Tab-separated table of C-alpha atoms in Angstrom:
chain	number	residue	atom	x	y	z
L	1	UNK	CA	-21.004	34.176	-18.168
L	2	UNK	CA	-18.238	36.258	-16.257
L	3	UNK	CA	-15.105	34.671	-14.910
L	4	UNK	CA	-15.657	35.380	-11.199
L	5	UNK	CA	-19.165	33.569	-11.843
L	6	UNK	CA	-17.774	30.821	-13.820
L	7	UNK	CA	-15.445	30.339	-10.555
L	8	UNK	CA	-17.986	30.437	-8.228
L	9	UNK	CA	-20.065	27.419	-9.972
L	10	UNK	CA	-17.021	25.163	-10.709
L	11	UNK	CA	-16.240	25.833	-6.528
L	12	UNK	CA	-20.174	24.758	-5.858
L	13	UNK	CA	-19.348	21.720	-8.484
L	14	UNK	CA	-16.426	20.615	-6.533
L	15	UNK	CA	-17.921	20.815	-3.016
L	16	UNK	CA	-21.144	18.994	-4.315
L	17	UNK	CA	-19.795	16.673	-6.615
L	18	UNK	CA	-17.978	14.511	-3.886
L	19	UNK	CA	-19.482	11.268	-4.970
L	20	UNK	CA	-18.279	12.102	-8.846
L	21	UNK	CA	-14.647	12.736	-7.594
L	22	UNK	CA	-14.705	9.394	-5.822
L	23	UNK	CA	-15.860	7.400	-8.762
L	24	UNK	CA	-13.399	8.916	-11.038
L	25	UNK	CA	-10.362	8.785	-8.789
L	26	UNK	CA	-11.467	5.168	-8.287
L	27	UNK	CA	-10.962	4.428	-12.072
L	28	UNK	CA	-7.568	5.841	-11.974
L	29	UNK	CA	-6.679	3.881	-9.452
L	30	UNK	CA	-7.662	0.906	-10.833
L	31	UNK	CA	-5.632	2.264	-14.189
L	32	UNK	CA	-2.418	2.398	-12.513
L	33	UNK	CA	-2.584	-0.425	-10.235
L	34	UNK	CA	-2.384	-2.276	-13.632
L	35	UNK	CA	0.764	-0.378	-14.424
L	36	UNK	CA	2.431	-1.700	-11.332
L	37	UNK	CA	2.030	0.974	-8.847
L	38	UNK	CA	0.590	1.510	-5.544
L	39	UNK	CA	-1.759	3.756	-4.549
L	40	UNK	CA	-3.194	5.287	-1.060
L	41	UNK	CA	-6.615	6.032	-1.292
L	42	UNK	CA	-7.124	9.267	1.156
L	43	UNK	CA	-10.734	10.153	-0.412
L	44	UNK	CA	-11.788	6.957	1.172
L	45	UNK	CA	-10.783	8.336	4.971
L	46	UNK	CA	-13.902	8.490	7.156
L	47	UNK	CA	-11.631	10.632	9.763
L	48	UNK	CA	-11.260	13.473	6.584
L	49	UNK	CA	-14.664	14.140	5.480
L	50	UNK	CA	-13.685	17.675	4.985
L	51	UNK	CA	-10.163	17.357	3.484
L	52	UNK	CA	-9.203	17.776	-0.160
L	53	UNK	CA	-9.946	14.212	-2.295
L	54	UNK	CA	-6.476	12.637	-2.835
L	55	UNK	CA	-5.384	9.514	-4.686
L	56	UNK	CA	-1.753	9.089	-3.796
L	57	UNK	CA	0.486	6.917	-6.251
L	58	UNK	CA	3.911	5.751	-5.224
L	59	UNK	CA	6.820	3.565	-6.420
L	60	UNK	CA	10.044	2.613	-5.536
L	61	UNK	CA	12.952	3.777	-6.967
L	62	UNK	CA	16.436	3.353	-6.634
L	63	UNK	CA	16.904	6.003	-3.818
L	64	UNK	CA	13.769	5.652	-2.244
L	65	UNK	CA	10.109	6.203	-3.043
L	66	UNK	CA	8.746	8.338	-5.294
L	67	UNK	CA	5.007	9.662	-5.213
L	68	UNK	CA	2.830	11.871	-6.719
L	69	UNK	CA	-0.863	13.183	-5.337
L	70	UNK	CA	-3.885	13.353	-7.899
L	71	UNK	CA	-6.802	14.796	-7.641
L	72	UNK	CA	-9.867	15.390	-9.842
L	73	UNK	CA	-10.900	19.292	-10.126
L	74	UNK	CA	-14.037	20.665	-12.368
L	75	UNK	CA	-13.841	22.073	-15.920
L	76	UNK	CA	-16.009	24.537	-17.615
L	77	UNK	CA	-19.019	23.534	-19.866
L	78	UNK	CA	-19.431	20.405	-17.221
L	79	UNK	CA	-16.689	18.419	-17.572
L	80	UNK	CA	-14.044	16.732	-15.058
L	81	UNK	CA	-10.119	16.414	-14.889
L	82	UNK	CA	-7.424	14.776	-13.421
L	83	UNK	CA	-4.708	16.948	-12.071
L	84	UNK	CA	-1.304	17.018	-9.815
L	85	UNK	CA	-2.677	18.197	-6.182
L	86	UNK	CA	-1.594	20.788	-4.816
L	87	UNK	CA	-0.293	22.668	-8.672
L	88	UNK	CA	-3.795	23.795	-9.229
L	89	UNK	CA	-4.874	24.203	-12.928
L	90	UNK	CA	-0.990	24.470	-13.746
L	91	UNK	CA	-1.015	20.449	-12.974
L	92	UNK	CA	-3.836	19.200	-15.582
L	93	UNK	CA	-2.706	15.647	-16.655
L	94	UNK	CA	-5.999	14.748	-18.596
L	95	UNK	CA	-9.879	14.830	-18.856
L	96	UNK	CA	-11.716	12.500	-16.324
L	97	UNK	CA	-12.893	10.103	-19.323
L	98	UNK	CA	-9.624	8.858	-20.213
L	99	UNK	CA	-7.870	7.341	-16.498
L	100	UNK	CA	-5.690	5.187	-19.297
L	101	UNK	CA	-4.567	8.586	-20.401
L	102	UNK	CA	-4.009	10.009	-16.834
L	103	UNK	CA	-2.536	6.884	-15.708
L	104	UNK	CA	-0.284	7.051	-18.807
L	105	UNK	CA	0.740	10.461	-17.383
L	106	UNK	CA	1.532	9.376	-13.524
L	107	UNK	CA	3.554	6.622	-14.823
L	108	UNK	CA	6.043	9.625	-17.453
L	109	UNK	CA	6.145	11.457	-13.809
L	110	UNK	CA	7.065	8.502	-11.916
L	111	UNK	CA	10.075	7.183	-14.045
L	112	UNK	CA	10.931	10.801	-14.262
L	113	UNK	CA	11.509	10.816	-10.553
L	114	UNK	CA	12.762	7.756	-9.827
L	115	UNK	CA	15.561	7.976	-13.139
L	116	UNK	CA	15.774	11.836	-13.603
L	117	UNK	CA	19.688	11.577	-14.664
L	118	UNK	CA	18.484	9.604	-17.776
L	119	UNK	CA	15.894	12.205	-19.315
């Protein structure tokens, strides 16, 4: 299969797969409200049925809040990841079957954030 086809089918993926997004940015949400953080579901927003699927996760920090947006993106040969909205495929922080995993990956960025003089 070519690379401009293999593009077009992962764009039809994402645009049809809206209920599959859901249910996996649901899981990661429930992965790092057990790590202590909040989360803004923006999938969820009957006013955006045409936005982007977002799964905002914030914390507080010393100087303020710190966030970071997921969202869920197709791979090739079927398959689903997490990634940092809005850094395209450059953002990939893990395969949709592991939210522990992806979770495990908000919460490195968080702290980073929040305590970036100590790294």
């Amino acid at each position: 299969m070519s690379v401009r086809a293999e593009h077009r089918l992962l764009g039809w993926r994402m645009r049809s797969g809206r209920a599959v997004v859901i249910r996996h940015l649901d899981l990661l949400a429930v992965a790092v409200a057990a790590k202590g953080y909040r989360h803004i579901k923006l999938y969820q927003a009957a006013e955006f049925p045409t936005r982007p699927l977002v799964l905002w996760i914030f914390a507080l920090g010393p100087n303020g809040h710190v966030r970071v947006a997921v969202t869920v993106r197709a791979m090739p040969r079927r398959g689903w990841a997490y990634y940092e909205a809005g850094r395209g495929r450059c953002g990939y922080l893990s395969r949709c079957g592991d939210p522990e995993c992806a979770a495990g990956q908000v919460d490195a960025m968080l702290k980073h954030r929040m305590f970036s003089a100590t790294w």
